[in-house]
mmCIF file of C-alpha atoms in Angstrom:
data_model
loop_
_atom_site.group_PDB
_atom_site.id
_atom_site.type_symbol
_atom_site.label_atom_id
_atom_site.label_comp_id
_atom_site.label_asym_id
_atom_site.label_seq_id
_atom_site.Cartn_x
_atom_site.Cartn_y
_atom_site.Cartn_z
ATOM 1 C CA UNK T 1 126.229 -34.312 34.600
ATOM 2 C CA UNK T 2 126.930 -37.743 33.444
ATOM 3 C CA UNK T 3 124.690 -40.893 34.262
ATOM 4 C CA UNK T 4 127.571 -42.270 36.369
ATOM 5 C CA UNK T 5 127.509 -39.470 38.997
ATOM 6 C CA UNK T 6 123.996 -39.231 39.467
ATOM 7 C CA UNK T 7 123.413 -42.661 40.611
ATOM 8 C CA UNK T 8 126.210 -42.339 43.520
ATOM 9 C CA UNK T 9 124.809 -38.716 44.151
ATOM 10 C CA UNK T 10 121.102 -40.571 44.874
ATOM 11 C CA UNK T 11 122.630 -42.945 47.192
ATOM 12 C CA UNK T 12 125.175 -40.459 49.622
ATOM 13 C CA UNK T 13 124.213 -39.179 52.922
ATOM 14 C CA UNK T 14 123.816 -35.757 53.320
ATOM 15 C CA UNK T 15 127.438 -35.302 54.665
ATOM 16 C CA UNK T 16 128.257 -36.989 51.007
ATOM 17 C CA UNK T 17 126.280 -34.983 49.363
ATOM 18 C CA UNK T 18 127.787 -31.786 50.835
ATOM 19 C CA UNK T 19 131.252 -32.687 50.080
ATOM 20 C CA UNK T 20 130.312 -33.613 46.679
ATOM 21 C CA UNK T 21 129.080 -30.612 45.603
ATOM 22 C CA UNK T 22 131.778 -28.625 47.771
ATOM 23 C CA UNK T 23 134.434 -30.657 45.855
ATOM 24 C CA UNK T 24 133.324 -29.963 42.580
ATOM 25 C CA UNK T 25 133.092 -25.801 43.478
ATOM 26 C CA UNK T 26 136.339 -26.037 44.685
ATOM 27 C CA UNK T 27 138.114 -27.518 41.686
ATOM 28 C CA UNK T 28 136.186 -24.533 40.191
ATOM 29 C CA UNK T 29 137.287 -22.009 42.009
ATOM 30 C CA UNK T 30 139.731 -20.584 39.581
ATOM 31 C CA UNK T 31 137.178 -19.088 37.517
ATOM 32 C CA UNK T 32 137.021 -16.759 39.896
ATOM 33 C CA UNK T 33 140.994 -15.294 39.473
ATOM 34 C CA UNK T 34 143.562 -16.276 41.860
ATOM 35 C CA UNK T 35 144.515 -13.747 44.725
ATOM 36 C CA UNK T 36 145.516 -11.502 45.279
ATOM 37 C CA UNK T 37 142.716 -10.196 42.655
ATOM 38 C CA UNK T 38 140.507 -13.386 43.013
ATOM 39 C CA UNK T 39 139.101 -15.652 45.887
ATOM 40 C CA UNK T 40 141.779 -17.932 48.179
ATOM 41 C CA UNK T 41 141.840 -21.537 47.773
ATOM 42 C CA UNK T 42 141.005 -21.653 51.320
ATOM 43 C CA UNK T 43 137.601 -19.714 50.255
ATOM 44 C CA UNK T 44 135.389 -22.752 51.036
ATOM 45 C CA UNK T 45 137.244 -23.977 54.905
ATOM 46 C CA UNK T 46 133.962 -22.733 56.510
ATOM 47 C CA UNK T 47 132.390 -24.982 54.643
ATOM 48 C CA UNK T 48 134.572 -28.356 54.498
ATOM 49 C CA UNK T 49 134.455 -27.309 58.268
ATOM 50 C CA UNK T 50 130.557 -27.670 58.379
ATOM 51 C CA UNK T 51 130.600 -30.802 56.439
ATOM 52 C CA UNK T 52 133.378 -32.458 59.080
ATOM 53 C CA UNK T 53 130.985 -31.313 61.876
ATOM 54 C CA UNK T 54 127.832 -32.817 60.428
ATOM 55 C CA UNK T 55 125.942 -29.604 59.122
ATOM 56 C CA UNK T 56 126.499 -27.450 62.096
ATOM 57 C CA UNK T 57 126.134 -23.780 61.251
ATOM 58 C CA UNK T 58 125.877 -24.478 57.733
ATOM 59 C CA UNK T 59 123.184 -21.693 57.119
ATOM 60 C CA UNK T 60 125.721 -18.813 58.675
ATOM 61 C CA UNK T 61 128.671 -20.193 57.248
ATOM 62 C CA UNK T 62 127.347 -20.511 53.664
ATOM 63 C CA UNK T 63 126.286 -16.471 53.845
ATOM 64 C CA UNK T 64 130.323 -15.896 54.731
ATOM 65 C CA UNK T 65 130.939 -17.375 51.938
ATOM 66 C CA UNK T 66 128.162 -16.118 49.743
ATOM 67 C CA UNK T 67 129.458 -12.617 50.780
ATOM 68 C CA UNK T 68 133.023 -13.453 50.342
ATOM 69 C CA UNK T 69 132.419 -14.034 46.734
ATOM 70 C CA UNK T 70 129.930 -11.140 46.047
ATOM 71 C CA UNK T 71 132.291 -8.660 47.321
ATOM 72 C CA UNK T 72 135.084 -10.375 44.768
ATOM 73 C CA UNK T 73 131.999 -9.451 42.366
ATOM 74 C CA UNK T 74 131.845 -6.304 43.228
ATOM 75 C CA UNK T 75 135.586 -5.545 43.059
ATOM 76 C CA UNK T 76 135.585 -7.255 39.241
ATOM 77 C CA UNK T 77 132.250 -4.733 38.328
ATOM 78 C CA UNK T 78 134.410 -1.625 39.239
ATOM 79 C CA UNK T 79 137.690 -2.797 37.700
ATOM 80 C CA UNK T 80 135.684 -3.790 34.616
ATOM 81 C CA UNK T 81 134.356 -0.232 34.555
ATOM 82 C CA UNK T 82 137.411 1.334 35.159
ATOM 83 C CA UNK T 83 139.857 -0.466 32.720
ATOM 84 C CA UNK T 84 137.738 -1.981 30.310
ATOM 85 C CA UNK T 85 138.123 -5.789 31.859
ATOM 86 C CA UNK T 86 138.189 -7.454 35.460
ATOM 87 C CA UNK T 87 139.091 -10.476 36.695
ATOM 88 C CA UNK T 88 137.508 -13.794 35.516
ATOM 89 C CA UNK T 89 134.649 -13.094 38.352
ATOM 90 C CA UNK T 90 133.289 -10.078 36.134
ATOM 91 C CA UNK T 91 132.671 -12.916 33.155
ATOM 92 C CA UNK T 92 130.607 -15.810 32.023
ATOM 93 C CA UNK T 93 133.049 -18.268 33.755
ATOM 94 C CA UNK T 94 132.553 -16.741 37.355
ATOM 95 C CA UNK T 95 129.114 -16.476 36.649
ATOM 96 C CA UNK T 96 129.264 -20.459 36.853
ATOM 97 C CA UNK T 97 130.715 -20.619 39.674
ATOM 98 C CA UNK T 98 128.325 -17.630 41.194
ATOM 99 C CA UNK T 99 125.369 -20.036 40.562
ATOM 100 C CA UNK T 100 127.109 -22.894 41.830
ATOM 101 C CA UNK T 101 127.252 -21.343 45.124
ATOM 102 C CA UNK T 102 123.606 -19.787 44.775
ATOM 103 C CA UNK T 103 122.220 -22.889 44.117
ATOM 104 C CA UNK T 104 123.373 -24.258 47.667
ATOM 105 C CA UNK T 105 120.277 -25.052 50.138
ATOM 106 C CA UNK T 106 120.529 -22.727 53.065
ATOM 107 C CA UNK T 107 119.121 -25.360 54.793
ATOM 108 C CA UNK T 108 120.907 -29.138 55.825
ATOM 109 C CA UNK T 109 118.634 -31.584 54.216
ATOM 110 C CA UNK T 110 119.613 -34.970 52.506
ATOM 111 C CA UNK T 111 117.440 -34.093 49.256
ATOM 112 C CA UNK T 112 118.386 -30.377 48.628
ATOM 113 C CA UNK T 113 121.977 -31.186 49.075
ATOM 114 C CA UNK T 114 121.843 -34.388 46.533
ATOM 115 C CA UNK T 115 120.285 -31.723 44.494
ATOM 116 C CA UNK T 116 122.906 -29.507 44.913
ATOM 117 C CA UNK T 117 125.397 -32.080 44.443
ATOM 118 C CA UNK T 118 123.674 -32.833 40.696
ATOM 119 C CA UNK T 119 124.180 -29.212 39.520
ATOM 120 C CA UNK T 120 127.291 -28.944 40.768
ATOM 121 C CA UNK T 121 128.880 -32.073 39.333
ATOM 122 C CA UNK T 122 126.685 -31.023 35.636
ATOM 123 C CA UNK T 123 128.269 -26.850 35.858
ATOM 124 C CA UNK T 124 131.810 -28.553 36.563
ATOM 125 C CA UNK T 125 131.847 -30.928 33.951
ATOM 126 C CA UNK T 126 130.076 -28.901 31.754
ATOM 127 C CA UNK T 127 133.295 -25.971 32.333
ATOM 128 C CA UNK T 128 135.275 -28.537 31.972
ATOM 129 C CA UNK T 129 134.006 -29.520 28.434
ATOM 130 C CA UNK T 130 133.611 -25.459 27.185
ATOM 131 C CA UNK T 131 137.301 -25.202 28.313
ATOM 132 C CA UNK T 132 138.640 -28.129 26.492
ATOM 133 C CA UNK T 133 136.999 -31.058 26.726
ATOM 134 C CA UNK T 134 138.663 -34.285 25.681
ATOM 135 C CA UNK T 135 141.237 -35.008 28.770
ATOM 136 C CA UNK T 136 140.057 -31.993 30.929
ATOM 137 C CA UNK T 137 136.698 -33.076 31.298
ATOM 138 C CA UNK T 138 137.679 -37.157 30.977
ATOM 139 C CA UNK T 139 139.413 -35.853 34.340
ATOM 140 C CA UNK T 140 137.288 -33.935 35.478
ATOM 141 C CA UNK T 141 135.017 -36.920 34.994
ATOM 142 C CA UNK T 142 137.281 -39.417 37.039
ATOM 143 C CA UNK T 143 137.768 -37.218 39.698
ATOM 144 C CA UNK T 144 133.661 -36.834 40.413
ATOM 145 C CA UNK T 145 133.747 -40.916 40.276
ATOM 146 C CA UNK T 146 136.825 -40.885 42.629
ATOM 147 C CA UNK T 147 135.009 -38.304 45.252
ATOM 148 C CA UNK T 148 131.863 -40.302 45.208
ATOM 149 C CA UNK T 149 134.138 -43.161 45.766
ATOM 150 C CA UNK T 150 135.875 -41.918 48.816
ATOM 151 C CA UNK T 151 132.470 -40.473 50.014
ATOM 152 C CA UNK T 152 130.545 -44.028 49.829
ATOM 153 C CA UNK T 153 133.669 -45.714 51.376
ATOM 154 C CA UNK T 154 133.716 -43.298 54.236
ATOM 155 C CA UNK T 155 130.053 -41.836 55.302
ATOM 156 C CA UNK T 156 130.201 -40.693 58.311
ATOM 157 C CA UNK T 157 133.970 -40.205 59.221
ATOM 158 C CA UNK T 158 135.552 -36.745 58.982
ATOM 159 C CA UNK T 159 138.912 -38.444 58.102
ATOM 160 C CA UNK T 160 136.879 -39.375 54.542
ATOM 161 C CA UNK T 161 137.239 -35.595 53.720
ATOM 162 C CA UNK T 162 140.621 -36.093 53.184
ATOM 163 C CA UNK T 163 141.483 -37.441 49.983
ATOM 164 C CA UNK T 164 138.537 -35.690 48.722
ATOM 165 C CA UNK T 165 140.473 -32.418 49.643
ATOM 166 C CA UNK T 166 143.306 -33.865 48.211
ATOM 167 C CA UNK T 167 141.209 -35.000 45.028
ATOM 168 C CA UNK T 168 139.821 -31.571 44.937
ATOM 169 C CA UNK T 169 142.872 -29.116 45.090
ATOM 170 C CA UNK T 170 144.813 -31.675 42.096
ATOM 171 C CA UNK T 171 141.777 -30.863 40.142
ATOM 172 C CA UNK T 172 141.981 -26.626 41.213
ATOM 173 C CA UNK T 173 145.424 -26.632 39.858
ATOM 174 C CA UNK T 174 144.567 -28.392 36.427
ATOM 175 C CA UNK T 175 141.791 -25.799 36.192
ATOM 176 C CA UNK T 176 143.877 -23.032 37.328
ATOM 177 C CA UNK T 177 146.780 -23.693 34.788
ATOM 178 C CA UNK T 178 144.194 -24.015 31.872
ATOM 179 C CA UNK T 179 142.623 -20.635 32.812
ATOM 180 C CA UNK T 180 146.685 -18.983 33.439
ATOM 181 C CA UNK T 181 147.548 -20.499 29.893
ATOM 182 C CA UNK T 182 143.902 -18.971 27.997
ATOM 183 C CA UNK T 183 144.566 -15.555 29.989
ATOM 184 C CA UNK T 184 148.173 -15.198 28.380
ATOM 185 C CA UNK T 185 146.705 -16.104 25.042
ATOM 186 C CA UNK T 186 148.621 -19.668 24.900
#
């Protein structure tokens, strides 16, 4: 993670912090495949959800999620054994995104979710970079700034989730185009 997300990342609430990390799982979604073999973009809504609502049954709706994605895992292993090669879940790129979403506290506390946010924002940029680098991860860059932006502008209002959202999903489908383009061999 770069020096310029941390800092913002130290000073967000845990709502911030949340989103943050959310936002930067989201944009890396694709990594995962796209349905209908992969996960729908609408994979973390539980979540955003949670974060709107101020933590409320974050523990129960991060295992929906968690399962969600395992059983996209487990769909990959047996298509991998079957045919030689799975989806993107089955390789080293889901695996990042796998972690990402193991690394998430189960609990809603201000430090473990600024954690969370750090190794989130470091596994997206760092994609970002092993996938390209130069302009994808300069933008993948400018969009962590933006989010921490919105989310210092906006604390405690659910209406600040917005044009992180909208932040996020611009960011999915620059990752998602870069994965289509490497899968036909381009």
């Amino acid at each position: 993670m770069s020096h310029s997300a941390q800092e913002p990342i130290d000073r967000i609430d845990e709502r911030g912090a949340a989103a943050s990390a959310l936002a930067c799982l989201d944009r890396c979604l694709p990594l995962l495949g796209s349905p209908p073999d992969g996960l729908p973009d609408d994979l973390l809504r539980p979540l955003w959800h949670c974060v709107a609502e101020g933590g409320a049954d974050w523990t129960d709706r991060l295992a929906g999620v968690r399962a969600r994605v395992a059983d996209v895992a487990d769909v990959a292993d047996v298509a991998d054994a079957g045919a030689g090669q799975g989806p993107a879940a089955a390789g080293p790129a889901g695996a990042v995104v796998r972690d990402m979403l193991a690394a998430a506290p189960s609990g809603w506390e201000g430090a473990a979710l600024r954690a969370w946010a750090g190794v989130c924002a470091a596994a997206a940029l760092d994609v970002h970079e092993r996938l390209g680098g130069g302009p994808l991860a300069d933008g993948e860059e400018r969009r962590q700034a933006q989010i921490l932006d919105f989310l210092a502008d906006a604390p405690a209002a659910a209406a600040g989730l917005r044009p992180v959202l909208e932040v996020s999903a611009e960011g999915r489908r620059v990752l998602r185009a870069v994965v289509s383009r490497r899968g036909r061999g381009a």
